[in-house]
Amino acid sequence: MLYSVIPAGGSGTRLWPLSRSSHPKFLQPLTGTDRSLLQATVDRLAPLSSAERTYVVTGVAHAVAVSRQLPGVPESNILVEPSPRDSCAAIALAAAVITTRDADAIMGVFSADHLIGDPGRFVEVIQEAMVAAAAGYLTTVGITPTRPETGFGHLRIGSSVNATARLVAEFREKPSYEVAVEYTKSGEYLWNAGMFVFQTETFLEELARQKPDLHAGVRRIAAVWDTPERESVLTEVWPRLEKISIDYAVMEGAAAAGKVATVPGDFPWSDVGDFHALGESLPGDVSGNLVLGGDAIVLTRDVKDSVIVAESDRVVAAIGIDNLVIVDTPDAVMVCPRARAQEVKQIVEALKARGDDKYV
Amino acid sequence: MLYSVIPAGGSGTRLWPLSRSSHPKFLQPLTGTDRSLLQATVDRLAPLSSAERTYVVTGVAHAVAVSRQLPGVPESNILVEPSPRDSCAAIALAAAVITTRDADAIMGVFSADHLIGDPGRFVEVIQEAMVAAAAGYLTTVGITPTRPETGFGHLRIGSSVNATARLVAEFREKPSYEVAVEYTKSGEYLWNAGMFVFQTETFLEELARQKPDLHAGVRRIAAVWDTPERESVLTEVWPRLEKISIDYAVMEGAAAAGKVATVPGDFPWSDVGDFHALGESLPGDVSGNLVLGGDAIVLTRDVKDSVIVAESDRVVAAIGIDNLVIVDTPDAVMVCPRARAQEVKQIVEALKARGDDKYV
């Protein structure tokens, strides 16, 4: 069995006005069902992890919402960070807590806000990654590219580790479009989706080698996690932990030392980066429209290939449009062409600049 | 001085979701200011009619809102119909009430929900119409066509009455597009905008000739209007009045008898039939956008030639669109291209068919 760790943070400003700092993307039902992205992530992991082996790391702002969305996850598995210290501290804390409970643990790290199209294949790929993890590798699931993509970091594949896993020769930053075309053509690159599987002890050893202070800090916190001292030690140690991503802190250096493997994830995958991506990730109706909404009345007349998210109890009516995004929420509505869905973040910037933080 | 009579009825379904049966078009601030169309109509008539000579005929559903929007209009000048009996009964009632108060009255009839672009020229034209009315004509202000228009009835112009007025040879129904092109080319047709100026006694005489029962009914009601018997007589007589438009009941027959004159209205005019027409009628910003709204925050990014009506206190954000209509209200939002703004009425039909009358 796998321990699943789900870091649940980040606001997803390109999904405004649905995603807000107070109620971010991972809490939203962007799954085509009434389950949130976070809930769907837990559901997808059920064949691999029991609820007792499912962990979430989240911030103080979302601890209550996470707890209520995941009533089956034990209280002691919801790790609430006092303040955001980036992905390495979050994942290392989970690894350290889990290893005090089970020193032989293999844990996987899974984003709380991604969509995966073939959950059966996903489980198989993670099982392949667990084999490599058991052999001592920090294993990452790289997504097989389906297009040149400038929005993600890439993994350059090295020599074989076993039948399915390969070494990661190198982590590469987000490429230019021309470089992304080359990467895709070569077949030697995967997208870095921030999905990792490793033995907790392997990871913590590598953390100790590369970031000894961070390692000492999370070990110290984990040692008292299930005691009354948790709060005082957290208060003392957590704010001093280095704020750094897991890629920079551990993975890049481990890859250079030949310790990182990858298993290609050849399932449909989306980081649901914006409303256009959402429309690409979920099945539409006969007119190519994706309509998400709870109790809203959505009336369309000659509407095609559009994304309509109706998360209020209001009427949303659309006539004669195509490839448009309409997002309706109780206090804001947003309209833009799908091709310009990335620019939604500029609206969020504009609201901040105006001081209208309550809409952000 | 002129007595101005403003029939305030009709819901304007092509302006949904702004216009509702409970809060129709004429009560809405579609004027580019915070004044409603009804208030702007009264403002425009101020140089011609004092508040004491301004009358509104409205239904029970809107009597309260009308009274509050026009605090300067005397209570006795707001004529509340027990039920809708079409335009002839409404206008005849006003004529009969006014003539009991001033037998020499000249009254004008003005729609509550039209926009006029040059109020100074409007006043001059009405003064010209008053000259023809004083000479005994039922005088209509026909709008000089600016395009072939299939949405309005037309007036065929006859021989001259004086320097500015001409006889109306004939009232014509809404034409086909080909016929409308001919009409516009000929220069012998005006749009019938439902704007009339006449002596109350002249009108009532012509009504008595063509519709004696309707005439007798409104005379009977008017005789007791300012007495305690108003309610009982209204209750008895009003429901039996013929439901017919003023054009069919009086104007067409009067024109055939050579009693109708017209003065061309060469001012910018719109019946604000839909949101596209609204965008044509009011000045836009440098990008060609018309943005109407009260307290809403409207954020646009690369938006052109669009109509945005934000009548809630929510944020309305739009990116990268042109020639689109976005209308936001507290319980419904509507998006359509300007070219298809007429189809909004189909959405209203769909809501009715669903039984969702509360949104209509």
Short mmCIF file of N, CA and C in Angstrom, two decimals, chain A residues 295-297 312-317 328-330, chain B residues 16-20 22 311-314 327-334 351 356-360:
data_model
loop_
_atom_site.label_atom_id
_atom_site.label_comp_id
_atom_site.label_asym_id
_atom_site.label_seq_id
_atom_site.Cartn_x
_atom_site.Cartn_y
_atom_site.Cartn_z
N ASP A 295 -27.05 24.54 -9.11
CA ASP A 295 -28.48 24.76 -9.19
C ASP A 295 -28.85 25.79 -10.25
N ALA A 296 -27.87 26.33 -10.94
CA ALA A 296 -28.17 27.40 -11.88
C ALA A 296 -28.99 26.88 -13.05
N ILE A 297 -29.86 27.73 -13.58
CA ILE A 297 -30.55 27.47 -14.83
C ILE A 297 -29.64 28.01 -15.94
N SER A 312 -23.59 29.99 -9.33
CA SER A 312 -24.49 30.75 -8.47
C SER A 312 -25.86 30.13 -8.70
N ASP A 313 -26.87 30.65 -8.03
CA ASP A 313 -28.20 30.11 -8.28
C ASP A 313 -28.97 31.00 -9.25
N ARG A 314 -28.21 31.72 -10.09
CA ARG A 314 -28.84 32.65 -11.03
C ARG A 314 -29.07 31.98 -12.37
N VAL A 315 -29.80 32.65 -13.25
CA VAL A 315 -29.97 32.19 -14.62
C VAL A 315 -28.76 32.66 -15.42
N VAL A 316 -28.19 31.76 -16.23
CA VAL A 316 -27.15 32.14 -17.18
C VAL A 316 -27.71 31.84 -18.57
N ALA A 317 -27.86 32.88 -19.38
CA ALA A 317 -28.40 32.72 -20.73
C ALA A 317 -27.35 33.15 -21.74
N ASP A 328 -19.91 32.42 -14.02
CA ASP A 328 -20.80 33.20 -13.17
C ASP A 328 -20.68 32.73 -11.74
N THR A 329 -20.44 33.66 -10.85
CA THR A 329 -20.36 33.34 -9.42
C THR A 329 -21.23 34.36 -8.67
N PRO A 330 -21.47 34.14 -7.39
CA PRO A 330 -22.38 35.06 -6.70
C PRO A 330 -21.96 36.53 -6.73
N TRP B 16 -34.48 41.66 -21.77
CA TRP B 16 -34.23 40.76 -20.64
C TRP B 16 -32.73 40.48 -20.56
N PRO B 17 -32.12 40.28 -19.40
CA PRO B 17 -32.73 40.18 -18.07
C PRO B 17 -32.88 41.51 -17.34
N LEU B 18 -32.56 42.61 -18.01
CA LEU B 18 -32.72 43.89 -17.32
C LEU B 18 -34.20 44.20 -17.16
N SER B 19 -34.93 44.14 -18.28
CA SER B 19 -36.35 44.45 -18.26
C SER B 19 -37.13 43.22 -17.83
N ARG B 20 -38.01 43.36 -16.86
CA ARG B 20 -38.81 42.26 -16.35
C ARG B 20 -40.27 42.70 -16.34
N SER B 22 -42.04 42.65 -13.85
CA SER B 22 -42.21 43.40 -12.61
C SER B 22 -41.47 44.73 -12.60
N GLU B 311 -26.13 45.86 -13.80
CA GLU B 311 -27.12 46.37 -12.85
C GLU B 311 -27.19 45.50 -11.60
N SER B 312 -26.03 45.02 -11.16
CA SER B 312 -25.95 44.39 -9.85
C SER B 312 -24.76 45.04 -9.17
N ASP B 313 -24.43 44.62 -7.97
CA ASP B 313 -23.25 45.19 -7.33
C ASP B 313 -22.07 44.24 -7.46
N ARG B 314 -22.12 43.40 -8.52
CA ARG B 314 -21.06 42.41 -8.70
C ARG B 314 -19.97 42.94 -9.62
N VAL B 327 -25.19 41.42 -20.11
CA VAL B 327 -26.11 42.09 -19.19
C VAL B 327 -26.13 41.30 -17.89
N ASP B 328 -25.80 41.98 -16.82
CA ASP B 328 -25.72 41.32 -15.53
C ASP B 328 -26.73 41.94 -14.57
N THR B 329 -27.53 41.10 -13.96
CA THR B 329 -28.53 41.56 -12.99
C THR B 329 -28.40 40.66 -11.75
N PRO B 330 -29.06 41.02 -10.66
CA PRO B 330 -28.86 40.22 -9.45
C PRO B 330 -29.22 38.74 -9.59
N ASP B 331 -30.16 38.39 -10.47
CA ASP B 331 -30.52 36.97 -10.55
C ASP B 331 -30.38 36.35 -11.93
N ALA B 332 -29.78 37.07 -12.87
CA ALA B 332 -29.57 36.48 -14.20
C ALA B 332 -28.49 37.25 -14.95
N VAL B 333 -27.77 36.51 -15.79
CA VAL B 333 -26.78 37.13 -16.66
C VAL B 333 -27.03 36.63 -18.07
N MET B 334 -26.84 37.51 -19.08
CA MET B 334 -27.11 37.14 -20.47
C MET B 334 -25.96 37.62 -21.34
N LEU B 351 -37.87 30.51 -20.68
CA LEU B 351 -38.07 30.56 -19.22
C LEU B 351 -39.53 30.35 -18.88
N ASP B 356 -40.36 28.94 -15.18
CA ASP B 356 -39.50 29.80 -14.35
C ASP B 356 -39.93 31.25 -14.46
N ASP B 357 -41.20 31.50 -14.10
CA ASP B 357 -41.77 32.83 -14.31
C ASP B 357 -41.13 33.89 -13.42
N LYS B 358 -40.49 33.45 -12.36
CA LYS B 358 -39.93 34.47 -11.46
C LYS B 358 -38.76 35.21 -12.10
N TYR B 359 -38.21 34.66 -13.17
CA TYR B 359 -37.11 35.34 -13.85
C TYR B 359 -37.58 36.18 -15.03
N VAL B 360 -38.88 36.20 -15.29
CA VAL B 360 -39.40 36.82 -16.51
C VAL B 360 -39.83 38.27 -16.22
#
